Short mmCIF file of C-alpha atoms and ligand atoms in Angstrom, two decimals:
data_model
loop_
_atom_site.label_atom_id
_atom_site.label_comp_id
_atom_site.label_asym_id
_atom_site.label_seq_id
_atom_site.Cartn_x
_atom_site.Cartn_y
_atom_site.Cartn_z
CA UNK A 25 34.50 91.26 106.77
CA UNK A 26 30.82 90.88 107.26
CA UNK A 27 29.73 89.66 110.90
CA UNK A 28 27.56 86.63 107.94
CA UNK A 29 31.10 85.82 106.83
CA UNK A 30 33.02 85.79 110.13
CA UNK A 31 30.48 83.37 111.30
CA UNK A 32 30.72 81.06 108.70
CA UNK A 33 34.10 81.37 108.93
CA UNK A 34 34.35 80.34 112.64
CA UNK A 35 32.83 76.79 112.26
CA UNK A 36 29.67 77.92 114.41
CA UNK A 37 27.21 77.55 112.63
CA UNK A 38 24.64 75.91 115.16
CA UNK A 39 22.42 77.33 117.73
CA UNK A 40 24.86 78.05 120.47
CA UNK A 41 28.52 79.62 120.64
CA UNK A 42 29.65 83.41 120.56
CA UNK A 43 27.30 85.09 117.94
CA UNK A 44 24.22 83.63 119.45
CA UNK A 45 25.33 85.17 122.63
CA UNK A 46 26.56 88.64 120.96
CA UNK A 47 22.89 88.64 119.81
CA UNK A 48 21.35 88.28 123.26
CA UNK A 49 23.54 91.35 124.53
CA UNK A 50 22.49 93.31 121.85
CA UNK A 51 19.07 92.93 122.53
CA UNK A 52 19.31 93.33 126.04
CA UNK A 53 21.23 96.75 125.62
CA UNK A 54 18.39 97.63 123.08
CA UNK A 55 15.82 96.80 125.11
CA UNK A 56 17.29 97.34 128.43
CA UNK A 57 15.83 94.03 129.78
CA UNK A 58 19.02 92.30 131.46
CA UNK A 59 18.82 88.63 130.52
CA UNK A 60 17.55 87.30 127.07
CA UNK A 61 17.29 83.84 125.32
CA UNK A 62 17.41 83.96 121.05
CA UNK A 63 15.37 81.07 119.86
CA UNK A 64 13.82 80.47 116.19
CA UNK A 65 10.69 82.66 116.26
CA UNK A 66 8.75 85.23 117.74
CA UNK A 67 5.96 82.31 118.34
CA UNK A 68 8.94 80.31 119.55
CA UNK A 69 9.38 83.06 122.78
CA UNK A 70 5.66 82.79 123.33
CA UNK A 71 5.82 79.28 123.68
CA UNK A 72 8.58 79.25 126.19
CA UNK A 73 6.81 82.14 127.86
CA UNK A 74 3.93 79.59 128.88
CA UNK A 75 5.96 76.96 129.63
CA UNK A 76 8.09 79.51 132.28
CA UNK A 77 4.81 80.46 133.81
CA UNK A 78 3.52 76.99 133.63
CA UNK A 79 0.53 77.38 131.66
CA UNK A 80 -1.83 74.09 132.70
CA UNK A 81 -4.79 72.53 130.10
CA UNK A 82 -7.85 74.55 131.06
CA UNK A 83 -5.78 77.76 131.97
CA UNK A 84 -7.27 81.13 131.08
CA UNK A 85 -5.24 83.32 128.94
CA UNK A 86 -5.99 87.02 128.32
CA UNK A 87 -5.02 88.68 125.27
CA UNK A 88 -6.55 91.79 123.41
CA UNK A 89 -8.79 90.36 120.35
CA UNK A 90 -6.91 93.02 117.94
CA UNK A 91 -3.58 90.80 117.38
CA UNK A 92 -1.87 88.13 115.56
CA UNK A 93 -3.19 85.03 116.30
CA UNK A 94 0.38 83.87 116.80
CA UNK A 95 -0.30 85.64 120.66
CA UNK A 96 -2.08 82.55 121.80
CA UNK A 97 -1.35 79.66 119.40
CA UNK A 98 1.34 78.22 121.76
CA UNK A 99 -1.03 78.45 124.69
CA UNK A 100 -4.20 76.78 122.74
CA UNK A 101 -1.99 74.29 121.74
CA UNK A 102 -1.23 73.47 125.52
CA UNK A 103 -4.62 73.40 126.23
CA UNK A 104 -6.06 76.84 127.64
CA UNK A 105 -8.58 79.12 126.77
CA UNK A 106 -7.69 82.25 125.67
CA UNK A 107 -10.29 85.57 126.56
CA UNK A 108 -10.54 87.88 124.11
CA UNK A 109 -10.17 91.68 125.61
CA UNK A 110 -11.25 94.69 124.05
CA UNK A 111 -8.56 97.26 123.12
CA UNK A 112 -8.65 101.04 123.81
CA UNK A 113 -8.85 103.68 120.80
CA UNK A 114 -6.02 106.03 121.91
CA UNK A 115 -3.58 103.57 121.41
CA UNK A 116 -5.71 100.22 119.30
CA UNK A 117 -3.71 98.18 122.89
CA UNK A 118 -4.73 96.68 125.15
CA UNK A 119 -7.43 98.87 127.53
CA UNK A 120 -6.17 98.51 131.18
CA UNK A 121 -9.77 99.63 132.44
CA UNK A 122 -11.43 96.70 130.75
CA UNK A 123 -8.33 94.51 132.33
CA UNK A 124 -8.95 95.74 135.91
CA UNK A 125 -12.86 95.27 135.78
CA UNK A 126 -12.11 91.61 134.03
CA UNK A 127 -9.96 90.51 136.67
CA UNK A 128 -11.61 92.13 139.79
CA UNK A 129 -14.84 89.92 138.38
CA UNK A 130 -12.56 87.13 137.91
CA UNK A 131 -11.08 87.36 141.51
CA UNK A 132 -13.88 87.41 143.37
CA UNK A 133 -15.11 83.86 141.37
CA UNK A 134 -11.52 82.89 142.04
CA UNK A 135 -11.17 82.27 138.61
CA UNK A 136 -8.14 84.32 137.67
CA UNK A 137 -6.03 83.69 134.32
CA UNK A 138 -2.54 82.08 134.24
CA UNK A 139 -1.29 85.12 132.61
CA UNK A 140 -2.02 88.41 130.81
CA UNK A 141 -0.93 88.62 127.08
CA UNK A 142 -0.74 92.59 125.76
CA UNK A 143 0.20 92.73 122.69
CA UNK A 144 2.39 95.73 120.93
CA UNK A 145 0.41 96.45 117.56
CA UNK A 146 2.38 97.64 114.31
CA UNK A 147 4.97 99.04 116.54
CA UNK A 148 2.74 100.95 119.40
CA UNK A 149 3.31 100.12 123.16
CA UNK A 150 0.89 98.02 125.40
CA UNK A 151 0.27 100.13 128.40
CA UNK A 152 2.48 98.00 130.41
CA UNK A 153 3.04 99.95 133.48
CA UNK A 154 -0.44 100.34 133.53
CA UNK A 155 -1.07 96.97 132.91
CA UNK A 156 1.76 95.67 135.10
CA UNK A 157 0.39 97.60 138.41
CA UNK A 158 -3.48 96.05 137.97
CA UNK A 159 -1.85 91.99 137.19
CA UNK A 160 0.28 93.05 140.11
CA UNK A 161 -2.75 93.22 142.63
CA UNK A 162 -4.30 89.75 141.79
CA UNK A 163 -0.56 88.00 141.45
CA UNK A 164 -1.18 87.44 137.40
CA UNK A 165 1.72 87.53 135.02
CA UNK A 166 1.84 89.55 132.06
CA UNK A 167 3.33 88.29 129.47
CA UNK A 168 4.36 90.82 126.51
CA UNK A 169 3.64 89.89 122.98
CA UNK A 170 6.48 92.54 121.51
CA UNK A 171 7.04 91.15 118.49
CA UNK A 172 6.09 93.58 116.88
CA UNK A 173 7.88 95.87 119.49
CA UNK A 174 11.45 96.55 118.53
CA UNK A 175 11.96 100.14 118.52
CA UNK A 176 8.73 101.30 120.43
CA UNK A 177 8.44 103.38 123.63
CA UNK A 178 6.09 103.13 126.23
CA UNK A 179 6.48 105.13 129.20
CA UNK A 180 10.35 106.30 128.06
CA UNK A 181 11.02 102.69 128.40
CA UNK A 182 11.62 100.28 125.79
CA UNK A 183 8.50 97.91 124.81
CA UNK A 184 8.41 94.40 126.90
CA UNK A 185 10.01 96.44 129.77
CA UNK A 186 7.68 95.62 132.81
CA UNK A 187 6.10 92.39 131.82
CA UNK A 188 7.45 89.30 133.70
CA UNK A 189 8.23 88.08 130.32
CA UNK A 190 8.72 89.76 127.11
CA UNK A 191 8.96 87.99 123.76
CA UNK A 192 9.99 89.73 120.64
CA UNK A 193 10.10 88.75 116.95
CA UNK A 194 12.85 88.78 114.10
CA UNK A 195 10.81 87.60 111.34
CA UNK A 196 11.13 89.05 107.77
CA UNK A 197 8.18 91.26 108.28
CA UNK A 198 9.32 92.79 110.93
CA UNK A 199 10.99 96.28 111.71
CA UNK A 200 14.52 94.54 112.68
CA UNK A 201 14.58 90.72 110.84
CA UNK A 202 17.15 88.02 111.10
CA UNK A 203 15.18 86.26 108.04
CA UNK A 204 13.52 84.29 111.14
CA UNK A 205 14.17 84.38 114.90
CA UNK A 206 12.55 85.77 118.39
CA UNK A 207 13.62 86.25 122.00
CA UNK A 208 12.35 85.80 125.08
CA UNK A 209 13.29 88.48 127.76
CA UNK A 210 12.94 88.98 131.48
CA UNK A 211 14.46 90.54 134.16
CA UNK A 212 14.65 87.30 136.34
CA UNK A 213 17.75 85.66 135.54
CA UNK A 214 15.70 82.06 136.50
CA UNK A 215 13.38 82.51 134.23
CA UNK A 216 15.53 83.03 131.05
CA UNK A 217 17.62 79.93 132.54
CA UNK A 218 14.76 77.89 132.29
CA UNK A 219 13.81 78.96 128.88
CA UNK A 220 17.08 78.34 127.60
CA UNK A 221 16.82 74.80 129.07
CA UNK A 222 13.71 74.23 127.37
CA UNK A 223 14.43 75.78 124.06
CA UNK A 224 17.66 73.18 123.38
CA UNK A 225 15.70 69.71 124.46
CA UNK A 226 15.99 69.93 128.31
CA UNK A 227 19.05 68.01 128.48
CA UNK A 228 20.16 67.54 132.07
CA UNK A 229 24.06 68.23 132.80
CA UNK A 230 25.22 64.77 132.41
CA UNK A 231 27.55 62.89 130.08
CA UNK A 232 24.88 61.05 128.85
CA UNK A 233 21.59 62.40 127.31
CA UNK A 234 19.32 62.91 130.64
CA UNK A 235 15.78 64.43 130.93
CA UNK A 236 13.54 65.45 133.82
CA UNK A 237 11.07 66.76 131.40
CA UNK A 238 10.70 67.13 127.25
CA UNK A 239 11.96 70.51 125.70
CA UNK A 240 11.84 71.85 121.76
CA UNK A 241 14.91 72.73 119.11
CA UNK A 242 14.01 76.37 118.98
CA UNK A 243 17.60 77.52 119.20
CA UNK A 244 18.42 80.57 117.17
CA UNK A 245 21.24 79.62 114.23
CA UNK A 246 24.19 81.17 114.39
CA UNK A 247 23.92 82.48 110.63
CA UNK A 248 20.58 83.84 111.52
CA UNK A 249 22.01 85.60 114.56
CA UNK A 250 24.72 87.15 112.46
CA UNK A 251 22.02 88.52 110.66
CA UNK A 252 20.17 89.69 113.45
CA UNK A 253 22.89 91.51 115.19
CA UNK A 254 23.99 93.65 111.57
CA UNK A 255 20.23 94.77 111.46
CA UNK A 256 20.00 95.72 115.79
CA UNK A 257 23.12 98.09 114.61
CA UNK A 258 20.46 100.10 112.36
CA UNK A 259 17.33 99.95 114.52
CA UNK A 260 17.31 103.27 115.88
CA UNK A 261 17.88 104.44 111.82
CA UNK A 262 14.68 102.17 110.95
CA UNK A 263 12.27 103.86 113.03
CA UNK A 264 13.48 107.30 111.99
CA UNK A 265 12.72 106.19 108.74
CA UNK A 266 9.56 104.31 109.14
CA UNK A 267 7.94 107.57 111.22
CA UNK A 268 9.58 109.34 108.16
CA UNK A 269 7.06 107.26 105.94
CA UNK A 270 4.43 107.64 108.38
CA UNK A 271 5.02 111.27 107.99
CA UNK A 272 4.19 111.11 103.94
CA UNK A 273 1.06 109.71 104.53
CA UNK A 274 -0.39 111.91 107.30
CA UNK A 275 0.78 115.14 104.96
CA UNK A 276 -0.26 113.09 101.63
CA UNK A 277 -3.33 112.18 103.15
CA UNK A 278 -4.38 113.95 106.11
CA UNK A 279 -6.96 116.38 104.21
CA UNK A 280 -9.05 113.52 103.05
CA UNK A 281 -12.62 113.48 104.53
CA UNK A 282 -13.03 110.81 107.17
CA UNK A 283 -9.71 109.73 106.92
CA UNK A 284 -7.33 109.11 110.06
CA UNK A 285 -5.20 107.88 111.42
CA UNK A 286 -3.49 105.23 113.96
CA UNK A 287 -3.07 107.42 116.76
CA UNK A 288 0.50 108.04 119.38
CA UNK A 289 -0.87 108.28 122.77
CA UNK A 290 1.00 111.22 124.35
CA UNK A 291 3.21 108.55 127.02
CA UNK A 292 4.39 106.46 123.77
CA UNK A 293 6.24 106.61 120.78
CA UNK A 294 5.85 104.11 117.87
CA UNK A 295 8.49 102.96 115.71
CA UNK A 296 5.27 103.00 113.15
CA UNK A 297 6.43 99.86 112.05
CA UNK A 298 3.14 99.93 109.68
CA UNK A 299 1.33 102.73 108.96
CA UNK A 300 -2.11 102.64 109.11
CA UNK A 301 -5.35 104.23 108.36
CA UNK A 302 -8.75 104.35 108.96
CA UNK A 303 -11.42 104.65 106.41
CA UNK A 304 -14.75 106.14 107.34
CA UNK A 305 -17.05 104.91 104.68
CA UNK A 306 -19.40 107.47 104.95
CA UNK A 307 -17.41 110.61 105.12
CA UNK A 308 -15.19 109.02 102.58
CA UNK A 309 -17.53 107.63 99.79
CA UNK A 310 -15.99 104.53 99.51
CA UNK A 311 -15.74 101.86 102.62
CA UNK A 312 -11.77 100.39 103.27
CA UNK A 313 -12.32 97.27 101.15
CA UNK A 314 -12.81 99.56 97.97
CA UNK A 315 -9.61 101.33 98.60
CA UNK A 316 -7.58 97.96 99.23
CA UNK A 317 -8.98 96.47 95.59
CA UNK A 318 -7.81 99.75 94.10
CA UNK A 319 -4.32 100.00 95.76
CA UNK A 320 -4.28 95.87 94.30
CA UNK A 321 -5.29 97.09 90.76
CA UNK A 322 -1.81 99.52 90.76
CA UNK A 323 -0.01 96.58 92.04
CA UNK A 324 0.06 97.88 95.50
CA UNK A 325 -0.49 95.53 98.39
CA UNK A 326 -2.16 97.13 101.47
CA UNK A 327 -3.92 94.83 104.09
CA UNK A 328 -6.74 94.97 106.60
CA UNK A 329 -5.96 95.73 110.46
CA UNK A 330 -5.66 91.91 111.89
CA UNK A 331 -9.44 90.50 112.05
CA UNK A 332 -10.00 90.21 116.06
CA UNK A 333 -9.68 86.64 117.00
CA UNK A 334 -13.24 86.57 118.93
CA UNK A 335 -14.11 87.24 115.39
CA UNK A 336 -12.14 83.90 114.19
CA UNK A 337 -13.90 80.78 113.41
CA UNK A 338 -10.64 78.62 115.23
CA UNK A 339 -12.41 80.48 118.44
CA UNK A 340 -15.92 80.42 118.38
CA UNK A 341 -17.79 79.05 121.33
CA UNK A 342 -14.86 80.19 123.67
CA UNK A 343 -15.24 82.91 126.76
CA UNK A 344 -16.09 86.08 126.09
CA UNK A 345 -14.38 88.86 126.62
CA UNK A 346 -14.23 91.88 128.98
CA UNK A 347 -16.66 94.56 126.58
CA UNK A 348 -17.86 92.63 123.58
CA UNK A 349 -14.72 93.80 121.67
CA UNK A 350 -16.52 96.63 119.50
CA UNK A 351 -13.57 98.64 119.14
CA UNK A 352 -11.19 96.03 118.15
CA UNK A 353 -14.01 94.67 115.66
CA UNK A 354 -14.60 98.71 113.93
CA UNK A 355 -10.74 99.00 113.65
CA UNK A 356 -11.01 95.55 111.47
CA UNK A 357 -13.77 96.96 109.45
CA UNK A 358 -12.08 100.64 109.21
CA UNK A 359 -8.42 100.03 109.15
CA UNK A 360 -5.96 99.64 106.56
CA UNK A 361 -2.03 98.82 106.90
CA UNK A 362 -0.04 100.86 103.56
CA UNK A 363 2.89 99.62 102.35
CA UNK A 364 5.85 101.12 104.92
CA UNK A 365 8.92 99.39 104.26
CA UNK A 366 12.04 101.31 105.07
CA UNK A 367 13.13 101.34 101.87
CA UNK A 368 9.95 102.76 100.36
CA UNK A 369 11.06 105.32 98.26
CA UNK A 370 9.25 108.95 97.63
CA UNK A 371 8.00 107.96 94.33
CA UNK A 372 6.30 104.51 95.80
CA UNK A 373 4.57 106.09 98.57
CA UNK A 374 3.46 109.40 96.32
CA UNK A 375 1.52 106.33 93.90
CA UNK A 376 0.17 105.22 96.99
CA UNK A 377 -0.96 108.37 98.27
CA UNK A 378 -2.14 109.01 95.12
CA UNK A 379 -4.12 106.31 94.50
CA UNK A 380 -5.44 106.50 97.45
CA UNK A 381 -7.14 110.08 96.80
CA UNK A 382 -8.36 109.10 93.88
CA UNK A 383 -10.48 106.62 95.36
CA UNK A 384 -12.08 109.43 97.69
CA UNK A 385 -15.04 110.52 96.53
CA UNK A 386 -16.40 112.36 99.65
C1 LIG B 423 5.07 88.51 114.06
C2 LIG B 423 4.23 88.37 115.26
C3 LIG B 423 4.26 87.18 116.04
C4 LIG B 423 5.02 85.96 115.64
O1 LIG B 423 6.39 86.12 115.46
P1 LIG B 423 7.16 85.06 114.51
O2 LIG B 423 8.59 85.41 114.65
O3 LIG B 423 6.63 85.28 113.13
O4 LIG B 423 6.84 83.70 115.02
C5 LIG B 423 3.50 87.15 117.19
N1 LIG B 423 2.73 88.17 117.57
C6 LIG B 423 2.65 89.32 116.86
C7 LIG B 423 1.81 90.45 117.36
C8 LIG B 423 3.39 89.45 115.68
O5 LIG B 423 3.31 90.58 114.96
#
């Protein structure tokens, strides 16, 4: 019997009883972080990651300007201003030596942020120990935007792992999907406790319905858990086969004139949950939006590497960043994600590779 059916079957279908919990234990033995709340979304985790570090209205929050703008939604919405960091370009992550510079300016104004938000990108690793050591010195947070994280290794250590607070995503997109669904992690049992509270309406043991404070319904289904815990079972399987895929591409395509690559930094390994390239326009002969319209004429969809949220219009006007984000902004104008679905098969990803020579004309 399928772990969908047996659910069903049980009469739990709502956000709380055994396969809810089964979830959370997979994920913590997948991740190795000990305690973990499910909850509706990736943004969901984020959310409840503020409200754990008690993220006030005019709060800074740091992110790096190359991610989803999902990484900061939750905390605009609460009222802070988010600072856009440049990322580094051996790993397209957050750069730690921008981060230590930022904050050692930012300390001596006394002007620190409420927490630092690195972000895992198409399946490669933040820096975190890095990242973790400089927050460490001014007492900041960090925060870890993994959702797109599952499967990725920083440091031989699973992504999230040294953040205060890591929060992962299960959306259909994703490498690992539950059709929808996130988690928030941590090592400090408190702070999951609180999360939890928060994330089923902040109801006060009592008979009757008591509150100290106003919570959300982001509690994770227990048909969408089900779900979830079938796909953790294959994770390790995914990321063979999306660095399989990645593989294709780099022999496929490699050759090409000013074509490359998202690059592994040597202390990570990504689950390449998208591959993605960069197109240099001149060496090429054609710049990455010409490539994108052709892979869309053969019915292929490709996309552009996230636009950098200082780059947004929601964000103009807000504090600038640490570096003016110029790396972050070329990857946006270079960078191209290719189709990389597990089940991409040989013949799929030869048309792609395909097309994609064709359209080289350096
Ligand atoms: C997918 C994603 C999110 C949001 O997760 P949802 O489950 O879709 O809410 C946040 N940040 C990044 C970097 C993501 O890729």
């Amino acid at each position: 019997m399928s772990a969908l059916q047996a659910t069903l079957e049980s009469g739990w279908v709502a956000p709380a009883g055994p396969v809810p919990e089964a979830f959370e234990a997979a994920i913590a033995e997948a991740t190795g972080i000990r305690h973990v709340v499910a909850v509706a979304s990736g943004t969901a985790a984020l959310h409840l990651g503020y409200r754990c570090l008690d993220l006030q209205p005019g709060d800074e929050v740091w992110t790096s300007s190359l991610t989803f703008v999902a990484s900061v939604a939750p905390a605009v919405q609460m009222g802070a201003r988010p600072r856009f960091l440049d990322v580094c370009p051996e790993s397209w992550t957050l750069d730690p030596n921008l981060l230590a510079d930022a904050l050692a300016r930012a300390g001596r104004t006394g002007r620190l942020p409420r927490a630092v938000v690195p972000v895992d990108l198409y399946g490669q690793c933040a820096d975190l120990a890095t990242i973790r050591a400089i927050c460490d010195r001014w007492g900041v947070p960090v925060l870890s935007d993994s959702a797109g994280g599952m499967g990725a290794i920083q440091r031989g250590r699973h992504a999230g792992v040294g953040a205060q607070l890591a929060a992962f995503s299960f959306n259909g997109n994703k490498i690992i999907t539950a059709g929808g669904g996130g988690a928030l992690a941590s090592e400090d049992a408190a702070l999951i406790a609180r999360a939890r509270h928060l994330a089923t309406q902040a109801k006060e043991p009592a008979p009757h319905y008591q509150h100290e404070t106003t919570g959300f319904s982001y509690g994770l289904s227990s048909v969408l858990a089900a779900v979830g815990l079938a796909q953790l079972a294959v994770l390790e399987d995914r990321v063979v086969a999306r660095r399989a895929i990645f593989e294709g591409y780099r022999q496929g395509l490699g050759a090409l004139p000013g074509l490359g690559f998202m690059p592994e930094p040597a202390w990570a390994r990504s689950s390449r949950w998208l591959s993605t390239i960069l197109i240099d326009p001149e060496a090429f002969g054609a710049d990455r939006e010409t490539v994108r319209r052709a892979l869309a004429a053969e019915g292929i969809e490709s996309r552009p590497v996230w636009k950098p949220l200082h780059l947004q219009p929601v964000f103009r006007g807000g504090p600038k960043g640490g570096g003016t984000a110029l790396v972050a902004a070329r990857l946006f104008e270079r960078g191209l994600c290719l189709p990389s679905g597990s089940a991409l098969s040989a013949a799929e990803q030869a048309r792609v590779v395909r097309t994609i020579r064709d359209s080289c004309t350096g």
